[in-house]
PDB file of C-alpha atoms in Angstrom:
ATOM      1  CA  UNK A   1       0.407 -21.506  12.141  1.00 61.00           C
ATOM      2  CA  UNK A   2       2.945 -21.770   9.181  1.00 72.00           C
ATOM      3  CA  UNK A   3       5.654 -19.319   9.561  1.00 90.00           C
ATOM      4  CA  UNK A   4       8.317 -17.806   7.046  1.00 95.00           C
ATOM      5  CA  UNK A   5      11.001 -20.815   6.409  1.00 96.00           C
ATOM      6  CA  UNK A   6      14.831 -20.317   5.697  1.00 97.00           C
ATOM      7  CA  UNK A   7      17.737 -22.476   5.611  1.00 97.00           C
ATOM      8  CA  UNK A   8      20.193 -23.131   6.384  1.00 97.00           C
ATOM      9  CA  UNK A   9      20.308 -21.317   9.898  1.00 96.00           C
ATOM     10  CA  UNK A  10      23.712 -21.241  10.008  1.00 97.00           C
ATOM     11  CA  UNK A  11      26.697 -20.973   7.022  1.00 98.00           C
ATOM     12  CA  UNK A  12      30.049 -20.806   7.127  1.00 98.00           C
ATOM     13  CA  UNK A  13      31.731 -20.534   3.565  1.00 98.00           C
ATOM     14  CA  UNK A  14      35.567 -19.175   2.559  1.00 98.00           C
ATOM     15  CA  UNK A  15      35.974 -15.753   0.715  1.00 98.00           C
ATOM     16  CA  UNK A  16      35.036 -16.377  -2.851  1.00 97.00           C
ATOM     17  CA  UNK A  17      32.876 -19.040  -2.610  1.00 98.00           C
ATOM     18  CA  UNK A  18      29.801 -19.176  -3.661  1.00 98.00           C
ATOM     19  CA  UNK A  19      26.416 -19.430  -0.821  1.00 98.00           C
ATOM     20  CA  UNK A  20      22.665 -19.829  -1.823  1.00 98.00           C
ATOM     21  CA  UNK A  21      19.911 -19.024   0.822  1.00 98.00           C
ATOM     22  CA  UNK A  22      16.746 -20.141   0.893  1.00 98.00           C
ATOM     23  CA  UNK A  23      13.422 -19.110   2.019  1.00 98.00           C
ATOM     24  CA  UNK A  24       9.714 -20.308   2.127  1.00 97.00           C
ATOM     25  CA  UNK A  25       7.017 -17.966   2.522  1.00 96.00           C
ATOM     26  CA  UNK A  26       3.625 -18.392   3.984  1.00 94.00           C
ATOM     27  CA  UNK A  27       0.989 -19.566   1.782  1.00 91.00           C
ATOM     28  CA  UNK A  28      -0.717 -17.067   0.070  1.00 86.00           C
ATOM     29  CA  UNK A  29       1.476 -14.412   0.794  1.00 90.00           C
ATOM     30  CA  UNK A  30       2.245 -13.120  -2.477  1.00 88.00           C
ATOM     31  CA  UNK A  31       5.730 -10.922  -1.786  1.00 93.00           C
ATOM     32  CA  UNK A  32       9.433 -12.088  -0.602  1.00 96.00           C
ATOM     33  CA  UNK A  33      11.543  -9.764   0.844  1.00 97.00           C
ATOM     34  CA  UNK A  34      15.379 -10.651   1.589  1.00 98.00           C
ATOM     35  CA  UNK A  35      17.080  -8.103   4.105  1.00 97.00           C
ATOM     36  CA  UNK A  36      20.587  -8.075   5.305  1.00 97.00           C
ATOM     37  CA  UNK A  37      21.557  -7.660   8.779  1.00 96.00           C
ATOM     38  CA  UNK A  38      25.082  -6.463   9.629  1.00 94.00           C
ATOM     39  CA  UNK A  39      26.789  -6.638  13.148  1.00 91.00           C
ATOM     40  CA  UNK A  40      25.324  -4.251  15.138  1.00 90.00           C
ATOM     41  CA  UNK A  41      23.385  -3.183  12.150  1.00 93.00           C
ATOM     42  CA  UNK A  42      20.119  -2.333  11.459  1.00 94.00           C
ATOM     43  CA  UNK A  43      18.117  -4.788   8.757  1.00 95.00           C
ATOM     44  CA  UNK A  44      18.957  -3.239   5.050  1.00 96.00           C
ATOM     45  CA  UNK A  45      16.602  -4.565   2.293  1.00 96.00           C
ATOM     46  CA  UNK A  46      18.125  -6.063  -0.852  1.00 97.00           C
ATOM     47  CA  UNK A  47      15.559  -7.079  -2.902  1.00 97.00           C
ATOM     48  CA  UNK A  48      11.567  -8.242  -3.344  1.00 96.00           C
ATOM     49  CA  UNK A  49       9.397 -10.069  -5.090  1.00 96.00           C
ATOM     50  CA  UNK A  50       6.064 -10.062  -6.266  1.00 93.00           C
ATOM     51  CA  UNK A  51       4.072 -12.990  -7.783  1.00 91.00           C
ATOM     52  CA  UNK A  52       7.547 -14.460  -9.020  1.00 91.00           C
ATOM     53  CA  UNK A  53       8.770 -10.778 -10.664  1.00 94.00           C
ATOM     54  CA  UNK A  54      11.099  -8.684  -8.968  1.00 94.00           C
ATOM     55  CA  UNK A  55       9.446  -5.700  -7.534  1.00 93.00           C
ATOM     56  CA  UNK A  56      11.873  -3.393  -5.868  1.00 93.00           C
ATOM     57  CA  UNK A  57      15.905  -3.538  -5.566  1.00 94.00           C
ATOM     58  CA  UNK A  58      17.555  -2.147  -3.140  1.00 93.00           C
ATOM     59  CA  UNK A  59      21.311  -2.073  -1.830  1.00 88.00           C
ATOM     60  CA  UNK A  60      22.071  -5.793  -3.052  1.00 94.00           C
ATOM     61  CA  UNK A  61      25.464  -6.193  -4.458  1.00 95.00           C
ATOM     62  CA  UNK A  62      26.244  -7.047  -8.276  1.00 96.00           C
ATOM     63  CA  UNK A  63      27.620 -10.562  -7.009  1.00 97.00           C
ATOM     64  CA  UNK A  64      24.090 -11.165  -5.689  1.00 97.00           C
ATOM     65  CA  UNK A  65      21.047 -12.383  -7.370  1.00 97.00           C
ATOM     66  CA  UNK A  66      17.904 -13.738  -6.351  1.00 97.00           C
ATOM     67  CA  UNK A  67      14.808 -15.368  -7.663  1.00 96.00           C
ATOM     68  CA  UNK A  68      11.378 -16.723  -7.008  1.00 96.00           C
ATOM     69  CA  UNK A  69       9.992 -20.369  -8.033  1.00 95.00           C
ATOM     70  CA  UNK A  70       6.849 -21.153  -9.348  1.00 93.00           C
ATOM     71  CA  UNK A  71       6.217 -23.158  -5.820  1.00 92.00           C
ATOM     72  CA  UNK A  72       6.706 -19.180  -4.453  1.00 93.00           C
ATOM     73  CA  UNK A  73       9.951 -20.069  -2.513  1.00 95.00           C
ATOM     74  CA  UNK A  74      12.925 -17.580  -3.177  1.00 97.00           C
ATOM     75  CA  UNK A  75      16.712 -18.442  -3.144  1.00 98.00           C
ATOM     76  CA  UNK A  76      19.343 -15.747  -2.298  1.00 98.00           C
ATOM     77  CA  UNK A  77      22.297 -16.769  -4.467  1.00 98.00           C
ATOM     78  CA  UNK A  78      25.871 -14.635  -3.583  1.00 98.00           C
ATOM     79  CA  UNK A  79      29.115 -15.329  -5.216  1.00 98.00           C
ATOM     80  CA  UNK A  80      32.482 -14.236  -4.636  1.00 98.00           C
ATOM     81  CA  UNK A  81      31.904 -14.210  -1.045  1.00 98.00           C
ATOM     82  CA  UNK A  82      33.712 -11.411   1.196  1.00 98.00           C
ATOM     83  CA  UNK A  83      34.607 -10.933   4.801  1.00 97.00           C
ATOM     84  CA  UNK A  84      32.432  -8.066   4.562  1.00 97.00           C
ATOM     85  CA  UNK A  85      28.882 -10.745   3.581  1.00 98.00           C
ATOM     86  CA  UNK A  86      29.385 -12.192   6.934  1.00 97.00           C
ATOM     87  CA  UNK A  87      25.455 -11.172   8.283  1.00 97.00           C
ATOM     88  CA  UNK A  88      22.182 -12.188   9.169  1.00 96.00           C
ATOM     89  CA  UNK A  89      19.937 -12.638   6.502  1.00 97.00           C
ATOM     90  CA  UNK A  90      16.213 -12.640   6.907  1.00 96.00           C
ATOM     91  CA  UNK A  91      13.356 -13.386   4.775  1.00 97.00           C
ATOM     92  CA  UNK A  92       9.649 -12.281   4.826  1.00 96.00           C
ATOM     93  CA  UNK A  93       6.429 -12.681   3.105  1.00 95.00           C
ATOM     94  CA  UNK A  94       3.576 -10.067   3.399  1.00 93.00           C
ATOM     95  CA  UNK A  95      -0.021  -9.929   2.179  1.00 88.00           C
ATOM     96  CA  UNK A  96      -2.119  -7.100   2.005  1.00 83.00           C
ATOM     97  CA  UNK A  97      -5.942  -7.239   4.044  1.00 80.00           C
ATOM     98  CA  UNK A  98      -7.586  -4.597   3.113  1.00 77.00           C
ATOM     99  CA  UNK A  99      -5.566  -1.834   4.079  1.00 76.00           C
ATOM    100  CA  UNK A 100      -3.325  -3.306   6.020  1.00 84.00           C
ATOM    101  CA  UNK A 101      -0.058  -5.294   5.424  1.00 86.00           C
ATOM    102  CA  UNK A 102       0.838  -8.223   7.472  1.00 88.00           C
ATOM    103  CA  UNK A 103       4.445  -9.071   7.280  1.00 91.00           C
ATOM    104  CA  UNK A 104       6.378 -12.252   8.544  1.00 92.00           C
ATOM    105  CA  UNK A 105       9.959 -12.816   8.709  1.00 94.00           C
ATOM    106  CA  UNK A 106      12.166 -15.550   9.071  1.00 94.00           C
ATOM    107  CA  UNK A 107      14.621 -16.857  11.615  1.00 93.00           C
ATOM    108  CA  UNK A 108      17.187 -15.464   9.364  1.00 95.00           C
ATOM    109  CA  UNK A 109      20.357 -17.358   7.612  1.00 97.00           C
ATOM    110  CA  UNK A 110      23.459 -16.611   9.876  1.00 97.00           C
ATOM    111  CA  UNK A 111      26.210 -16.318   7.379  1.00 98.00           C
ATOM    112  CA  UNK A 112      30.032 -16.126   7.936  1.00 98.00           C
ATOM    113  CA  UNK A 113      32.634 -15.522   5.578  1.00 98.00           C
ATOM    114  CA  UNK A 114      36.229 -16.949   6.970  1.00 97.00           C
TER     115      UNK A 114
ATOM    116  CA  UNK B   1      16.269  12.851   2.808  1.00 64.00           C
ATOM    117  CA  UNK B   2      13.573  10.530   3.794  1.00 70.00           C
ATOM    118  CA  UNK B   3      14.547   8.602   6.448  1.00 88.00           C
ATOM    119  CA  UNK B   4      13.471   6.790  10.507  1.00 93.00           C
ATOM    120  CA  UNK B   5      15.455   8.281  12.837  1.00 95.00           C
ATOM    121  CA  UNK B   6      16.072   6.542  16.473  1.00 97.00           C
ATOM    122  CA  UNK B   7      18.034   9.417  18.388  1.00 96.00           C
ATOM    123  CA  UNK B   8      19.130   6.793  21.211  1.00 95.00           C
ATOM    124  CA  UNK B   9      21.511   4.494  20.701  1.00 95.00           C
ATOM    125  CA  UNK B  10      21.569   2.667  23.923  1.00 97.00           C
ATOM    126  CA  UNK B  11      19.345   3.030  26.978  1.00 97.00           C
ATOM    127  CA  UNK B  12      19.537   1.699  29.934  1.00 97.00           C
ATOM    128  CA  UNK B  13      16.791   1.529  32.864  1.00 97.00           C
ATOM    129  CA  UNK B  14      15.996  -0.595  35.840  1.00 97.00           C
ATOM    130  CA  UNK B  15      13.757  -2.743  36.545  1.00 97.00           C
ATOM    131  CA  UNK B  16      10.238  -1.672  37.090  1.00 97.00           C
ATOM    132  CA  UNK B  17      11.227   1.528  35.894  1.00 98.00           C
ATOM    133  CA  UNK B  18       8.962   3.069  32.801  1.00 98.00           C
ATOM    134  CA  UNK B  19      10.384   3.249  29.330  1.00 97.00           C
ATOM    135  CA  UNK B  20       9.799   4.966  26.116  1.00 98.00           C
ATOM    136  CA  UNK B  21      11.753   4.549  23.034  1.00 98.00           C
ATOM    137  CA  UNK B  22      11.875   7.676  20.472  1.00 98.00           C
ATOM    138  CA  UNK B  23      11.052   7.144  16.313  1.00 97.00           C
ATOM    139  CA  UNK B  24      10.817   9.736  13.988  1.00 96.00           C
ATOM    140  CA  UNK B  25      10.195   9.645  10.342  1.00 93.00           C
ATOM    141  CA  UNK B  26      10.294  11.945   7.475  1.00 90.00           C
ATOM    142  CA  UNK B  27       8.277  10.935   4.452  1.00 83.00           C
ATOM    143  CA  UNK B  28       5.688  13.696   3.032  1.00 74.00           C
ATOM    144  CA  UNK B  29       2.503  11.114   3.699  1.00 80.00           C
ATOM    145  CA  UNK B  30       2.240   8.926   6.629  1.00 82.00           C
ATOM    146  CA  UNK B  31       3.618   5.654   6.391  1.00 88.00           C
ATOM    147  CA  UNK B  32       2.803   2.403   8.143  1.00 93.00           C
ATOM    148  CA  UNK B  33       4.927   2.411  10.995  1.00 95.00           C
ATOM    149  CA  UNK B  34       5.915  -0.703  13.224  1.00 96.00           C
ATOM    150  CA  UNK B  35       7.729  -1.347  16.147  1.00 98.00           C
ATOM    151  CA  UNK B  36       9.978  -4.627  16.129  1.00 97.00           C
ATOM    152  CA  UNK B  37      11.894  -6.359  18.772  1.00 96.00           C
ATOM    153  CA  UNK B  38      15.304  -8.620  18.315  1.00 95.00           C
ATOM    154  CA  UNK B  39      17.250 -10.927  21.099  1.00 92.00           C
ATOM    155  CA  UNK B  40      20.977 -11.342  20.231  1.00 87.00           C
ATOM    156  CA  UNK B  41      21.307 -13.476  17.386  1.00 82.00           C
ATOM    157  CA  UNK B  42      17.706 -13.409  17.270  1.00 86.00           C
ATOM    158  CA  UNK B  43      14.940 -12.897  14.274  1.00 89.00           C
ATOM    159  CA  UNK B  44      12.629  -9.829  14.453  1.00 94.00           C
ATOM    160  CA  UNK B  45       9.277 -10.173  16.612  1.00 94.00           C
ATOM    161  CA  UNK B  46       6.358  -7.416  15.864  1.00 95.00           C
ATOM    162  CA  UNK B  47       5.458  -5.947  18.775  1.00 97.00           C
ATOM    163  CA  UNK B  48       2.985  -3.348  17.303  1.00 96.00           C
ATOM    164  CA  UNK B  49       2.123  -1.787  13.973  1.00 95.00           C
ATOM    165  CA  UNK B  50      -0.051   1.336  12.888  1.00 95.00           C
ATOM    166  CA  UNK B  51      -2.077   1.846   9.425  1.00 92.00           C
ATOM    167  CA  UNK B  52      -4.595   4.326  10.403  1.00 89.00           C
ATOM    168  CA  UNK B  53      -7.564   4.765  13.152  1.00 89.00           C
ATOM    169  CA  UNK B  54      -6.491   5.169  16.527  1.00 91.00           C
ATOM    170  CA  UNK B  55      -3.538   6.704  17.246  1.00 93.00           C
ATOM    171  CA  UNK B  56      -2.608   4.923  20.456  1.00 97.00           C
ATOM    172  CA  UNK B  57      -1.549   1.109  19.386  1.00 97.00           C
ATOM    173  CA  UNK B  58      -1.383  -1.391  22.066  1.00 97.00           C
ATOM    174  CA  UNK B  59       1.301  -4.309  21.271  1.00 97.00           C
ATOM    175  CA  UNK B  60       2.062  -7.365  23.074  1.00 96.00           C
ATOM    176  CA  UNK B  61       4.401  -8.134  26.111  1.00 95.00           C
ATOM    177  CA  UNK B  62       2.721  -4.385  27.458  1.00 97.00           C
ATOM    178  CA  UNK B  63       3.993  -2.408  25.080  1.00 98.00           C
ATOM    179  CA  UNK B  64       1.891   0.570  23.152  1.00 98.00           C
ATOM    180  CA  UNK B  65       3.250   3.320  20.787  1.00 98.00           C
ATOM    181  CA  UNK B  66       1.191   6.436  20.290  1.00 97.00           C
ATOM    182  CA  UNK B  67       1.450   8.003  16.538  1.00 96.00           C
ATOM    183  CA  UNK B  68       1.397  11.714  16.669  1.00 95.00           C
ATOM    184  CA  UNK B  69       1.281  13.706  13.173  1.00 93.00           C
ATOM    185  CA  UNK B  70       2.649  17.092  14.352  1.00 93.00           C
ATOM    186  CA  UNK B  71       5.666  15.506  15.467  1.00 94.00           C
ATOM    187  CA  UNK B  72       6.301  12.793  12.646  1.00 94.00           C
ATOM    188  CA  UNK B  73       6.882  10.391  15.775  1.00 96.00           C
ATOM    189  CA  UNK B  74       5.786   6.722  16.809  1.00 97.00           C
ATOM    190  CA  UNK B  75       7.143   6.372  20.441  1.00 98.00           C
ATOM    191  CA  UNK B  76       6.979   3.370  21.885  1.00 98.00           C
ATOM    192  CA  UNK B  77       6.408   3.475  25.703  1.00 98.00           C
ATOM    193  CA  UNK B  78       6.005   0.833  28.602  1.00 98.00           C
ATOM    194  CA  UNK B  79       5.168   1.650  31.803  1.00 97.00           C
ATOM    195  CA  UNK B  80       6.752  -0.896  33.878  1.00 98.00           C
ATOM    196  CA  UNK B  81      10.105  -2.668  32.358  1.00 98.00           C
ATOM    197  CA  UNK B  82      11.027  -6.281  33.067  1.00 97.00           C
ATOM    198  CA  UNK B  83      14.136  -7.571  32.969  1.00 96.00           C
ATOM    199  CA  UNK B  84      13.508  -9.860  30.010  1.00 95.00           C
ATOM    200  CA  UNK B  85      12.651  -6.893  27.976  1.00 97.00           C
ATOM    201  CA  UNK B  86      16.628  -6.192  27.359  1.00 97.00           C
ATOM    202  CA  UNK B  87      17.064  -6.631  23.562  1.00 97.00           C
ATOM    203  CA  UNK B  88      17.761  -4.078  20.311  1.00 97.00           C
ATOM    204  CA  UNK B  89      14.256  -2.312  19.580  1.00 98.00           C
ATOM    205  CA  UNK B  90      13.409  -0.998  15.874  1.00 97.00           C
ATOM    206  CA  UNK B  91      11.119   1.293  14.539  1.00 97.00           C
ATOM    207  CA  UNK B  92      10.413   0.667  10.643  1.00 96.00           C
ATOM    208  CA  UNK B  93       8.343   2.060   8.081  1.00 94.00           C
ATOM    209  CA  UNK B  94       6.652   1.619   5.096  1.00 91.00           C
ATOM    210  CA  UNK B  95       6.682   4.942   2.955  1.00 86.00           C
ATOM    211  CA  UNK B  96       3.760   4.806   1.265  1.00 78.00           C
ATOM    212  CA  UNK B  97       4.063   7.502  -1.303  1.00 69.00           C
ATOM    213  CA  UNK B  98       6.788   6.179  -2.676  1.00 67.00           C
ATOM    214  CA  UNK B  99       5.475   3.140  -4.611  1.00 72.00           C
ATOM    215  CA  UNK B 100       7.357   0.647  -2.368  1.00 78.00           C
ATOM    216  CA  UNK B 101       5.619  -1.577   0.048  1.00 86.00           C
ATOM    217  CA  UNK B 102       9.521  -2.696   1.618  1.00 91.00           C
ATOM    218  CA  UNK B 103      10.415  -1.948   5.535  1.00 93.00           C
ATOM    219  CA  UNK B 104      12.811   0.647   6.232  1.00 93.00           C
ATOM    220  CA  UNK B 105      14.221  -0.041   9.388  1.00 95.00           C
ATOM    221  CA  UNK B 106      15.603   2.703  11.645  1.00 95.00           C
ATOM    222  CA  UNK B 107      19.401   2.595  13.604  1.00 95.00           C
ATOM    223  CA  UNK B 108      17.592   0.228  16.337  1.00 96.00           C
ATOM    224  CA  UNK B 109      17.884   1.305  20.057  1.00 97.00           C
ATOM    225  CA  UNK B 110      20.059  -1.020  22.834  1.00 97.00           C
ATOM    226  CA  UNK B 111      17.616  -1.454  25.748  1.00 98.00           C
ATOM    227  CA  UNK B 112      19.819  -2.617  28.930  1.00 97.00           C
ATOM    228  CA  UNK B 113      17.959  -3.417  32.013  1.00 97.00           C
ATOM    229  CA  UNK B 114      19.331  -3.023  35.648  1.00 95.00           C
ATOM    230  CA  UNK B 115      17.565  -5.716  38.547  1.00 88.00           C
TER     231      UNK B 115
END
């Protein structure tokens, strides 16, 4: 079965560069999530999407934006990188069946900051 | 505040031994509640989720989770731990009544096993 698609899997970018994530969803799931995962951190959401409009926002920084395609895939773009962005970023897609929610996430995008 | 609370940090058991991980929520309606799993360096595996019905869930690799109401808690429990199982356990919600359908991820638990 076709699972929740992000690249790269691993980034390494210099402090105030700029980094764009990307993420595929399953097919017919109609909302992206993008969560960041800290060191020893629990996930922390940033920011969804629902049918290509931004549904809920979360902690995501001013130097982050995001956005969803037509084709339903959803790019993370962060600028000004910091020591600090250096995380683990997944991705997930969820339907809803009935009433139930079945989410997928990603292998994540390992990013470092040097 | 609303929140998923995962009062241990780190536990560690042996091999064999049973286990049951501790999640607590506070949101005025039930929410959806999961149970994840995540290896070092790993992406987050769903081991069991709840909507409504029965209140004991069974999950994959043995686990099961029993929501109880009075207590606002989602346990997670196995009865016999395998070595493999070692890896950073989190509980996460979906708050319902608050027009979000996001995760909220508790702290995350450190399960060690001993051979």
């Amino acid at each position: 079965a076709a699972g929740v698609i992000q690249s790269p899997r691993h980034l390494i970018k210099e402090k105030r560069e700029t980094a764009t994530l990307k993420c595929y969803p399953i097919p017919r799931h109609d909302t992206v999530y993008w969560y960041q995962q800290g060191p020893g951190q629990d996930p922390q959401f940033l920011i969804s999407f629902y049918e290509k409009m931004q549904s809920d926002k979360g902690s995501i920084p001013d130097r982050f934006s995001a956005q969803q395609f037509s084709d339903y895939h959803s790019e993370l773009n962060m600028s000004s990188l910091e020591l600090g962005d250096s995380a683990l970023y997944f991705c997930a897609s969820s339907s809803a069946e009935g009433q139930e929610i079945r989410y997928t996430f990603g292998s994540g995008t390992r990013l470092t900051v040097v | 505040a609303q929140s998923v609370t995962q009062p241990d940090i780190h536990i560690t058991v042996s091999e064999g031994a049973s286990l049951e991980l501790r999640c607590n929520y506070s949101y005025g309606a039930t929410p959806y509640l999961f149970w994840y799993v995540q290896s070092p360096g790993q992406g987050l595996q769903l081991l069991l989720k709840y909507f409504s019905g029965d209140t004991l869930v069974q999950g994959i690799k043995g686990f099961e989770a029993e929501f109880k109401r009075s207590q606002s808690s989602f346990n997670l429990r196995k009865p016999s731990v395998h070595w493999s199982d070692a890896a950073e356990y989190f509980c996460a919600v979906v708050p319902l009544s608050y027009n979000t359908d996001k995760l909220i991820f508790g702290t995350g638990t450190r399960l060690q096993v001993f051979p």
